[in-house]
mmCIF file of C-alpha atoms in Angstrom:
data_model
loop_
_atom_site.group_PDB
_atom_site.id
_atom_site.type_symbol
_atom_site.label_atom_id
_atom_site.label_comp_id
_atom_site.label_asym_id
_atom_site.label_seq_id
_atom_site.Cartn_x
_atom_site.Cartn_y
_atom_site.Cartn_z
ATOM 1 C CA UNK A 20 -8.492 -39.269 -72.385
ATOM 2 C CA UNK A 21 -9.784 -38.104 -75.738
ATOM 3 C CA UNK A 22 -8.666 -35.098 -77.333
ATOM 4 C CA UNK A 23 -10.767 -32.824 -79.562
ATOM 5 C CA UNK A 24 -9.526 -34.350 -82.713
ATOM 6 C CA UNK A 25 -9.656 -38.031 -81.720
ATOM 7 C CA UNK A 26 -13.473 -37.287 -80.389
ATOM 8 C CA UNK A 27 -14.311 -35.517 -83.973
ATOM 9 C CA UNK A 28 -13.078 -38.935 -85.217
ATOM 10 C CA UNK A 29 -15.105 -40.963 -83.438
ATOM 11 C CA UNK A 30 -18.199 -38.918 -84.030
ATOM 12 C CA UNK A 31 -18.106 -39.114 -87.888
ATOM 13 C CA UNK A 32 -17.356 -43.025 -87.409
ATOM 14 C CA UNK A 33 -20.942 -42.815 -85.423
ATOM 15 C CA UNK A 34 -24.074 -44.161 -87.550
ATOM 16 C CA UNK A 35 -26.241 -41.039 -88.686
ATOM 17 C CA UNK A 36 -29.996 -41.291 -89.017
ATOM 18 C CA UNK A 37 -30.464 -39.673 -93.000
ATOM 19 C CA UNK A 38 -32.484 -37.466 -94.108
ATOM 20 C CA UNK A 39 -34.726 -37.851 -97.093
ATOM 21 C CA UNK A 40 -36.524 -34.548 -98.491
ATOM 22 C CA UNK A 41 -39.712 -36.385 -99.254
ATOM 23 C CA UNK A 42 -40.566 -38.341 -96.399
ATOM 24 C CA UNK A 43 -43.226 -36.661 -93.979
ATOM 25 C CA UNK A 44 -46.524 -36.606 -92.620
ATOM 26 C CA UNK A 45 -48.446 -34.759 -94.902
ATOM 27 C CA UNK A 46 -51.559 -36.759 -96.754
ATOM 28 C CA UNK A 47 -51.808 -37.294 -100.100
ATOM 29 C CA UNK A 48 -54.102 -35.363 -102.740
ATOM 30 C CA UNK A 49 -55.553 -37.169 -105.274
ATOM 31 C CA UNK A 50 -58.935 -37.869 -107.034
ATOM 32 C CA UNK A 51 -58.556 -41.842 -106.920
ATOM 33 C CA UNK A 52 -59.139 -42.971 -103.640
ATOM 34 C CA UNK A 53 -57.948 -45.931 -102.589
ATOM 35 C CA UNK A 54 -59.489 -49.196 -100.847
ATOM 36 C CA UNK A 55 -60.544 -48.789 -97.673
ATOM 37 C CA UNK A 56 -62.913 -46.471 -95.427
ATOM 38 C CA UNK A 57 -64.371 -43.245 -97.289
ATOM 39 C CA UNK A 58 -65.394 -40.349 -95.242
ATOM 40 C CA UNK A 59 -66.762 -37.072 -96.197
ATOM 41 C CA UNK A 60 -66.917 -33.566 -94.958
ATOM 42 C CA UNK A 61 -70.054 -31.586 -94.939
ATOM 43 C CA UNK A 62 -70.749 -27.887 -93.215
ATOM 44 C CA UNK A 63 -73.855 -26.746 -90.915
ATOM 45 C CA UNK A 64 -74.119 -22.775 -90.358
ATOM 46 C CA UNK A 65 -75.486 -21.108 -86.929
ATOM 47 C CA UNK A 66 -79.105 -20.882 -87.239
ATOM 48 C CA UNK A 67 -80.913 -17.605 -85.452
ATOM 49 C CA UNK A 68 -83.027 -20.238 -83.738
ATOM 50 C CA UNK A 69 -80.680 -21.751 -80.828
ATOM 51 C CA UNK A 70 -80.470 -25.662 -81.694
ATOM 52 C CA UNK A 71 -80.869 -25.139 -85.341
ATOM 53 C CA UNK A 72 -78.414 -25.800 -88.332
ATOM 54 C CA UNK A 73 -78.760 -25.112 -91.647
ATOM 55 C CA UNK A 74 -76.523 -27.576 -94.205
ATOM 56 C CA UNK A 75 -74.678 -26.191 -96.654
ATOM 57 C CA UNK A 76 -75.865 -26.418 -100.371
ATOM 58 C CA UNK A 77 -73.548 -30.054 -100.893
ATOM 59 C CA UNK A 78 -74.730 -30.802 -97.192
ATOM 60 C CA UNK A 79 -78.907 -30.306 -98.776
ATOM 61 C CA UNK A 80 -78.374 -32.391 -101.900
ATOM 62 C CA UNK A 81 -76.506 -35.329 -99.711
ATOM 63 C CA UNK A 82 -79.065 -35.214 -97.295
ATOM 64 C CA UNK A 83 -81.267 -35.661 -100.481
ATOM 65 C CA UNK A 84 -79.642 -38.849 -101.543
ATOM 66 C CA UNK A 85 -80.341 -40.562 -98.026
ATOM 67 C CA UNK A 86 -83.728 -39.329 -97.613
ATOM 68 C CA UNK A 87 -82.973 -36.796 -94.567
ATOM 69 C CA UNK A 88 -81.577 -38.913 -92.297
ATOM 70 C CA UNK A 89 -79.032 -36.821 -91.676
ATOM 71 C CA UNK A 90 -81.010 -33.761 -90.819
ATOM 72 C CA UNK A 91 -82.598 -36.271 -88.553
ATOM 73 C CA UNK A 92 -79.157 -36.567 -86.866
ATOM 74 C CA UNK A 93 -78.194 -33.112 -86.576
ATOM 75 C CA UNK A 94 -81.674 -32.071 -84.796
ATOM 76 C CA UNK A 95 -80.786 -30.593 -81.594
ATOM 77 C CA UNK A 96 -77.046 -31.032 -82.270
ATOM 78 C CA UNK A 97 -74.745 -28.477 -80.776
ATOM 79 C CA UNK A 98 -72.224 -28.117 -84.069
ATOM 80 C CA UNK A 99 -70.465 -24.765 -83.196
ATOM 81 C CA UNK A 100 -67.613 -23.251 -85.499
ATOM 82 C CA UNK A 101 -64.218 -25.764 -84.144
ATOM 83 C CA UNK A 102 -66.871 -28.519 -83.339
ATOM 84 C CA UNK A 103 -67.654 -31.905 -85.716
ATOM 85 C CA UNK A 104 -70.072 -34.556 -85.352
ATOM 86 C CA UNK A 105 -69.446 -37.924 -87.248
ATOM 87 C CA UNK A 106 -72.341 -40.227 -88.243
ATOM 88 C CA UNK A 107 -71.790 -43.325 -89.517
ATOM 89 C CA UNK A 108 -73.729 -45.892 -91.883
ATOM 90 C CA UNK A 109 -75.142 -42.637 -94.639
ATOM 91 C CA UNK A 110 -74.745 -43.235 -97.886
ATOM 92 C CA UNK A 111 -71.379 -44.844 -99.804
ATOM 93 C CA UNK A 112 -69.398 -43.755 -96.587
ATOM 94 C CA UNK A 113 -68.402 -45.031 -93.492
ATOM 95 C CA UNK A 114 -68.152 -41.767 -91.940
ATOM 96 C CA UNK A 115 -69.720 -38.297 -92.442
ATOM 97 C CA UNK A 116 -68.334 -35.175 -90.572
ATOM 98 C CA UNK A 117 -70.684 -32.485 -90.218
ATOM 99 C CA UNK A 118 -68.514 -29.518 -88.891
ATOM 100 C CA UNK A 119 -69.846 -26.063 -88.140
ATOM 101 C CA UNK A 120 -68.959 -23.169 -89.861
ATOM 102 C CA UNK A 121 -70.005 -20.308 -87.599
ATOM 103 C CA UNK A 122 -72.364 -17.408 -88.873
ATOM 104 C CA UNK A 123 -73.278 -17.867 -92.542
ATOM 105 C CA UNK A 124 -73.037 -14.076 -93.248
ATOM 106 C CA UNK A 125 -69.411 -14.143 -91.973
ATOM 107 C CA UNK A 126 -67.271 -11.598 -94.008
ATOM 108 C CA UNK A 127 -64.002 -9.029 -94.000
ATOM 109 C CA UNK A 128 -63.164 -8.458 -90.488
ATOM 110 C CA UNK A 129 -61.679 -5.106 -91.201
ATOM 111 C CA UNK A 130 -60.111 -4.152 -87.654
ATOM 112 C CA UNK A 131 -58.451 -7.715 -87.826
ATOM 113 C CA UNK A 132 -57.872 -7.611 -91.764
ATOM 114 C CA UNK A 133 -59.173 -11.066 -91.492
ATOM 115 C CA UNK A 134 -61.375 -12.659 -94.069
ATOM 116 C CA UNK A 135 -63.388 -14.176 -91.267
ATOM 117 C CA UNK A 136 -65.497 -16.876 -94.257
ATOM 118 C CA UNK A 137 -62.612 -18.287 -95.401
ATOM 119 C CA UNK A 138 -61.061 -18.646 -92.000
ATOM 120 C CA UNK A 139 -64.024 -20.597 -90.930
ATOM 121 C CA UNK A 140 -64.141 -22.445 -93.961
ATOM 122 C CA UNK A 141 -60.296 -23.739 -92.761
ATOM 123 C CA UNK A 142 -61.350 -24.149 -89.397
ATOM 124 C CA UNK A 143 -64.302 -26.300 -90.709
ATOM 125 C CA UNK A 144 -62.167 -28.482 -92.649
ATOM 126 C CA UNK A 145 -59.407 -29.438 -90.335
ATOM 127 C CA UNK A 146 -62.125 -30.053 -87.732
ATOM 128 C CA UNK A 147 -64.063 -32.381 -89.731
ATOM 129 C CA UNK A 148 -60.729 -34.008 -91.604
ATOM 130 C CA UNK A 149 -59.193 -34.493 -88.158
ATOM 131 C CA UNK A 150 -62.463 -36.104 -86.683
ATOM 132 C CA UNK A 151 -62.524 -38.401 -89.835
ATOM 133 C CA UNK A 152 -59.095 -39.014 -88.931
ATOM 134 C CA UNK A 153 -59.703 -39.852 -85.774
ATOM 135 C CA UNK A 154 -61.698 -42.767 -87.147
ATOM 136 C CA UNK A 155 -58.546 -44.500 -89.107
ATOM 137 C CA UNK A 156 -60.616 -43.237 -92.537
ATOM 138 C CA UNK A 157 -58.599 -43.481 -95.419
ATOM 139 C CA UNK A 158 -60.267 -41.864 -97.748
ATOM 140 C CA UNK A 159 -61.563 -38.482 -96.789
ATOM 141 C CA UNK A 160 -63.788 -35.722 -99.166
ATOM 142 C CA UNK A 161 -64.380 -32.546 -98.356
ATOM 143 C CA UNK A 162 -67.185 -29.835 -99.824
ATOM 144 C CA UNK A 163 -65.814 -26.584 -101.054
ATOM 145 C CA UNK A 164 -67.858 -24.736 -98.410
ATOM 146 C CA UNK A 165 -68.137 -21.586 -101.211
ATOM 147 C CA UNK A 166 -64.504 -21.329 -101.244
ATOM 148 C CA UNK A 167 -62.322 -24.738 -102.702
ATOM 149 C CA UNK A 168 -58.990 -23.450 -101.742
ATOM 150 C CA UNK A 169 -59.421 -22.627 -97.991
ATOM 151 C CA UNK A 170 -61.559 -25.777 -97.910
ATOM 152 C CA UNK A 171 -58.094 -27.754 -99.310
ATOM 153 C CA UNK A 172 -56.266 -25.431 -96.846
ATOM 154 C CA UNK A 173 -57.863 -26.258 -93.813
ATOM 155 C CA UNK A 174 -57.840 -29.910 -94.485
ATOM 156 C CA UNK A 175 -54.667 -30.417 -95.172
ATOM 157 C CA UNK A 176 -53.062 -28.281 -92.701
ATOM 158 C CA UNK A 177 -55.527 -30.014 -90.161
ATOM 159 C CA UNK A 178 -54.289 -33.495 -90.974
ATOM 160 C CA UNK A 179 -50.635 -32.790 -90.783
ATOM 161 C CA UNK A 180 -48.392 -34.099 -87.648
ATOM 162 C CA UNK A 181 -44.476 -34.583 -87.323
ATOM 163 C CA UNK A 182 -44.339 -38.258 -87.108
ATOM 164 C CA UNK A 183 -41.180 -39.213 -88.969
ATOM 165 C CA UNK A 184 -39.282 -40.723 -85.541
ATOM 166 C CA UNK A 185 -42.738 -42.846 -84.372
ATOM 167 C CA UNK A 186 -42.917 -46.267 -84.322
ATOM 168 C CA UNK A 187 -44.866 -47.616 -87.928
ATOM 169 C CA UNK A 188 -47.524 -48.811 -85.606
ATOM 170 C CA UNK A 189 -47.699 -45.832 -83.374
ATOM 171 C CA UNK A 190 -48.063 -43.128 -86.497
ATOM 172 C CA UNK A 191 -51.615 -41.846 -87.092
ATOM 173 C CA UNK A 192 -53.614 -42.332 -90.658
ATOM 174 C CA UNK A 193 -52.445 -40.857 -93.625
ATOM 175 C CA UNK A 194 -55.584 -40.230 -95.649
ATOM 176 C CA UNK A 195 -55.962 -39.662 -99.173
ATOM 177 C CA UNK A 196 -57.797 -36.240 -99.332
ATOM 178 C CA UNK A 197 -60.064 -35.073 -102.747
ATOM 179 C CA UNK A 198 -62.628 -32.572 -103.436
ATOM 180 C CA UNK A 199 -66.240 -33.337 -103.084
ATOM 181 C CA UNK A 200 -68.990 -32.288 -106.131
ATOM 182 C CA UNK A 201 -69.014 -32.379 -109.368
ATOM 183 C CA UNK A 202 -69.366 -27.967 -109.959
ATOM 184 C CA UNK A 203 -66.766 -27.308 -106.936
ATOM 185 C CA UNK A 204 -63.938 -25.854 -108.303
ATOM 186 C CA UNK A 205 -60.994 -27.904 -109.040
ATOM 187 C CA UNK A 206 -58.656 -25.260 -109.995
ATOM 188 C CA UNK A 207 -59.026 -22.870 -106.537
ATOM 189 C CA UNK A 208 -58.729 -26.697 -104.643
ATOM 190 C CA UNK A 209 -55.361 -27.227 -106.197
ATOM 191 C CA UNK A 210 -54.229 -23.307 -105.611
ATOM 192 C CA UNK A 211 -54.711 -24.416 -101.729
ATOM 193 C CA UNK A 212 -53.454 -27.647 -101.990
ATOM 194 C CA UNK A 213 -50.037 -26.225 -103.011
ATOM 195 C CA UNK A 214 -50.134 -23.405 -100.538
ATOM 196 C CA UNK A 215 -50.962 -25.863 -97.504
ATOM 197 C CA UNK A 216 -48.359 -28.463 -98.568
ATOM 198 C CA UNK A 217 -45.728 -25.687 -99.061
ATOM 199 C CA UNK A 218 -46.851 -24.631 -94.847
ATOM 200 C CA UNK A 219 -46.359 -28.684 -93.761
ATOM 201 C CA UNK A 220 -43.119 -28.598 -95.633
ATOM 202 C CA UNK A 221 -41.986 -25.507 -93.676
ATOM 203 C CA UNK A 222 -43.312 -27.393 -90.267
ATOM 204 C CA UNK A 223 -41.737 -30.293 -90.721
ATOM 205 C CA UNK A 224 -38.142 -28.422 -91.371
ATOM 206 C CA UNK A 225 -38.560 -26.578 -88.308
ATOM 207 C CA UNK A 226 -39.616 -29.618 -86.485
ATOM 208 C CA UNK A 227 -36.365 -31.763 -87.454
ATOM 209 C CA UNK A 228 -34.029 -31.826 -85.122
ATOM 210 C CA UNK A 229 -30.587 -30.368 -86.042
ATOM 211 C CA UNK A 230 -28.482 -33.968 -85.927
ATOM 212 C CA UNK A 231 -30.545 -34.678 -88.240
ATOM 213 C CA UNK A 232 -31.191 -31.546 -90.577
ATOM 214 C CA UNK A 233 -28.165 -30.197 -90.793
ATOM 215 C CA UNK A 234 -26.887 -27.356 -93.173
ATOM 216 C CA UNK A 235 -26.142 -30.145 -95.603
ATOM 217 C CA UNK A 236 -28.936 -31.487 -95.773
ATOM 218 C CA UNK A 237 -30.958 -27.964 -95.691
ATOM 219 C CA UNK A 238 -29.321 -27.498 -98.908
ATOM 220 C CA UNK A 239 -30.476 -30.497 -100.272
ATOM 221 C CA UNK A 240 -33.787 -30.038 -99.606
ATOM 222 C CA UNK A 241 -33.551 -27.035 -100.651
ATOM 223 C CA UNK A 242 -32.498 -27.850 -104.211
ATOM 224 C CA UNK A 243 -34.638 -31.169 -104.328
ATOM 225 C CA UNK A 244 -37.882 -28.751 -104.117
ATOM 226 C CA UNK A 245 -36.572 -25.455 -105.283
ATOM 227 C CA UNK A 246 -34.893 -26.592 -108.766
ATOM 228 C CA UNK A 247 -37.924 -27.634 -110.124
ATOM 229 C CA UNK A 248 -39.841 -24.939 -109.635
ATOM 230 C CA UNK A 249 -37.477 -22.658 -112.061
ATOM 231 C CA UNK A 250 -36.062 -21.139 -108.930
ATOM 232 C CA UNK A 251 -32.062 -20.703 -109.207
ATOM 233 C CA UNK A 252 -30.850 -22.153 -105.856
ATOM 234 C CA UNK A 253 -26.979 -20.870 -105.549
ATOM 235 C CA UNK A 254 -25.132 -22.697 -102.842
ATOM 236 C CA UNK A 255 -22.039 -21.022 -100.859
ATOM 237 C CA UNK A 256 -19.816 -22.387 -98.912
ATOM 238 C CA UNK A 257 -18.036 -21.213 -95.832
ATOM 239 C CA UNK A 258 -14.779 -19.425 -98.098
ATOM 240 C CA UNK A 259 -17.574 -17.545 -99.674
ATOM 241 C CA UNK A 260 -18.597 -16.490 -96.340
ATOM 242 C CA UNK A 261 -15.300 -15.576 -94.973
ATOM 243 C CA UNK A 262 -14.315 -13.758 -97.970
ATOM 244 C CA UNK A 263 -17.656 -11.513 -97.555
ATOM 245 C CA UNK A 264 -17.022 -10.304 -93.716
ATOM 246 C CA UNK A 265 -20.187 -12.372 -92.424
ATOM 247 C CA UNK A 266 -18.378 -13.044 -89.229
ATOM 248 C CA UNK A 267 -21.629 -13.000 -86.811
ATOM 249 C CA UNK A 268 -23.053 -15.690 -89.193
ATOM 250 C CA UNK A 269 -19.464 -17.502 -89.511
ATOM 251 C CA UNK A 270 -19.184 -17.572 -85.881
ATOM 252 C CA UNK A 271 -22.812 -18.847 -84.794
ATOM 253 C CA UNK A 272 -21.726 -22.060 -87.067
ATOM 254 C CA UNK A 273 -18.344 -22.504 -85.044
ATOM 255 C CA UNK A 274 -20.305 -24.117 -81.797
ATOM 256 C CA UNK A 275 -20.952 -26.817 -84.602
ATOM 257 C CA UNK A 276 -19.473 -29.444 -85.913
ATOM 258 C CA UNK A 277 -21.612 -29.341 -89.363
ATOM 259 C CA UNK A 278 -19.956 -26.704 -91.943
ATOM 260 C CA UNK A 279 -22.215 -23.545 -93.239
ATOM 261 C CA UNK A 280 -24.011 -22.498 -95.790
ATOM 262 C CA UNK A 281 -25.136 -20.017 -97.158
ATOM 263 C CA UNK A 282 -28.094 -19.686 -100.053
ATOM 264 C CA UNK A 283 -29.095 -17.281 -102.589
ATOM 265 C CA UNK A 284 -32.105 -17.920 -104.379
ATOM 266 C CA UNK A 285 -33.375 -16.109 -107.535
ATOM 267 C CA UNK A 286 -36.562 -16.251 -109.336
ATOM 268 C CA UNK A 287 -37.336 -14.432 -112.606
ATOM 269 C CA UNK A 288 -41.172 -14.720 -113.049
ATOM 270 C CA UNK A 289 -42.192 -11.119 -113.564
ATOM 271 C CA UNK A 290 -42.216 -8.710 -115.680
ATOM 272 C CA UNK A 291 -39.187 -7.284 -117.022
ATOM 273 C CA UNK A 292 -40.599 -3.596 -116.234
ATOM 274 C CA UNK A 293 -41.170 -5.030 -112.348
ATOM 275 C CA UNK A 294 -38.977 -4.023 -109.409
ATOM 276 C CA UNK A 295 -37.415 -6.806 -107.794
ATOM 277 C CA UNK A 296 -38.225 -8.310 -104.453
ATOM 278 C CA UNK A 297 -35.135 -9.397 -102.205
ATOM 279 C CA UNK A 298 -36.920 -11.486 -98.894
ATOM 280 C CA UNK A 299 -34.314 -12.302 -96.222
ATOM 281 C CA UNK A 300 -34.970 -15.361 -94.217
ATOM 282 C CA UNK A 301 -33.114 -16.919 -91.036
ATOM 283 C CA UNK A 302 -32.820 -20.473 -92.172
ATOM 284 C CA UNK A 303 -30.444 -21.222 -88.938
ATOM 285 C CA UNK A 304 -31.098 -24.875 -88.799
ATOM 286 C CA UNK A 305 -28.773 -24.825 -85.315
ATOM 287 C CA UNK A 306 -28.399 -21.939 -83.403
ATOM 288 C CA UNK A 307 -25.435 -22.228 -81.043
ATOM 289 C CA UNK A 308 -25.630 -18.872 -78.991
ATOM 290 C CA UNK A 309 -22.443 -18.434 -79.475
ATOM 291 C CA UNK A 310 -20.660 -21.160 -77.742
ATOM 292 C CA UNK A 311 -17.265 -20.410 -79.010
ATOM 293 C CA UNK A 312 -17.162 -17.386 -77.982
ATOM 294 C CA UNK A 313 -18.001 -17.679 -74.274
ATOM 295 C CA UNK A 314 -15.695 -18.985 -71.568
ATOM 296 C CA UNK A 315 -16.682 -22.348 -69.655
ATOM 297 C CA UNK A 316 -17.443 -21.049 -66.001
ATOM 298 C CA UNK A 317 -20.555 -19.567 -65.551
ATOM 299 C CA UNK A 318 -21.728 -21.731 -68.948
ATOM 300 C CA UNK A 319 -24.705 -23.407 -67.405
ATOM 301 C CA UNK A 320 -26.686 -20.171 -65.656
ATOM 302 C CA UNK A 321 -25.831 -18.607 -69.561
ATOM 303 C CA UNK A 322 -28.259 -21.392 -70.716
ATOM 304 C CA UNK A 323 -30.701 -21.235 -67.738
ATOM 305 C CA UNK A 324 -31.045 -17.471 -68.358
ATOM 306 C CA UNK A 325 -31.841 -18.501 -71.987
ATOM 307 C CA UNK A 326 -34.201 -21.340 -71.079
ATOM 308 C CA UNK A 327 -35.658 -18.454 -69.234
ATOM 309 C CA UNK A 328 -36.086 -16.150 -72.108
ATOM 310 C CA UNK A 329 -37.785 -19.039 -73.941
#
């Protein structure tokens, strides 16, 4: 019979699956594409007359360049706001997504405080990356649709799935992503770029299961992206803890094997005349309920109650 100590023993003689802070599945953004299938992302708005679309201004000038074949294609297409068709053989691309983008005089929702363009504009390009997608394309453009960053939003967001424990040849395409037209505005593409990449990073911690992200290795990620970004990442350990009477937070951690942390992170970017902002965030990678401090009978209808709850 094992006791506690001899089992702890064993455990840490166990092979661990690491953790590395870079691998994921978010796509790349770059404006080399690579070799292989190019796709590209154009919008259509609701027309007053049912049946109709009208392209948007990138959509007009490609349709140009291939002599209207592609408002050929789209007559008497149904291309509704969360919808994409994909026609193949226009142009330099294998694949063209034409994705709808609802009403064209979409605005400032004001009872939802929701910019209802730009969240169209997302919608639009995760609909038409993910169609593209769909197709194995490796390359993938996509139009600013008036606004560049919810365009790079959408599209990246859109193409994003856990995949890290799938088989090589099980995992989805990982496209290269870039910015379609020459005037579309780089700047606003790489504002969203950073914001939707920071969101997948976020997603893929939460998705990570806790033998694998531990508080160890939450700290390392933390520092791997943090530290370069001027942020001052302070690590404490569990003394620290102890000695500051966090006992609910010290206890949660005892149903684990894995030691706590705790971090404090600064960042001085403002002016000096600014008031600070303190944000307080969970960052539980493992939440116990308690374990060690509940008694063994009546320990599995605790957990049904809570699978319950969830």
């Amino acid at each position: 019979m094992l006791t506690v100590k001899r089992w702890a023993r064993l455990i840490r003689c166990l092979p661990r699956r690491s953790y590395h802070p870079t691998c994921g599945g978010d796509c790349s953004c770059e404006d080399v594409m690579c070799e292989g299938k190019k796709g590209l992302v154009l919008g259509a708005y609701e027309s007053c007359n049912k049946g109709e679309l009208v392209l948007s201004p990138e959509g007009i000038k490609f349709d140009e360049t291939v002599k209207g074949r592609l408002s050929e294609l789209l007559r008497g297409a149904d291309v509704k706001l969360g919808t994409a068709r994909v026609f193949n053989g226009l142009g330099d691309f294998y694949g063209v997504a034409v994705t709808g983008l609802g009403p064209e005089k979409a605005g400032m929702n004001d009872k939802e405080t929701l910019n209802e363009c730009k969240e169209n504009i997302r919608i639009a390009a995760a609909v038409g990356a993910k169609a593209l997608q769909d197709q194995t394309v490796e390359n993938i453009m996509v139009e600013e649709f008036t606004n560049a960053e919810a365009a790079a939003e959408g599209a990246i967001l859109g193409l994003w799935r856990f995949e890290e424990f799938r088989n090589e040849e099980e995992r989805e395409t990982r496209p290269k992503v870039a910015l379609y037209g020459e005037k579309s505005n780089k700047c606003l593409w790489m504002d969203g770029v950073i914001k939707a990449r920071a969101q997948n990073l976020t997603r893929r911690l939460e998705d990570l299961p806790a033998n694998i992200l531990t508080p160890r290795e939450f700290v390392k990620a933390a520092l791997y992206y943090l530290c370069p970004c001027d942020i001052n990442v302070q690590v404490r350990d569990y003394k620290w803890i102890q000695n500051q009477g966090m006992n609910a937070f010290f206890n949660m951690a005892k149903g684990s094997c894995a030691v706590p942390y705790f971090l404090e992170l600064t960042y001085c970017g403002g002016n000096d005349n600014e008031k600070p902002i303190v944000m307080v965030g969970k960052g539980v990678t493992f939440d116990s309920g308690g374990l060690c401090l509940k008694k063994c009978k009546g320990m599995s209808n605790t957990e049904l109650i809570w699978l319950e709850l969830l």
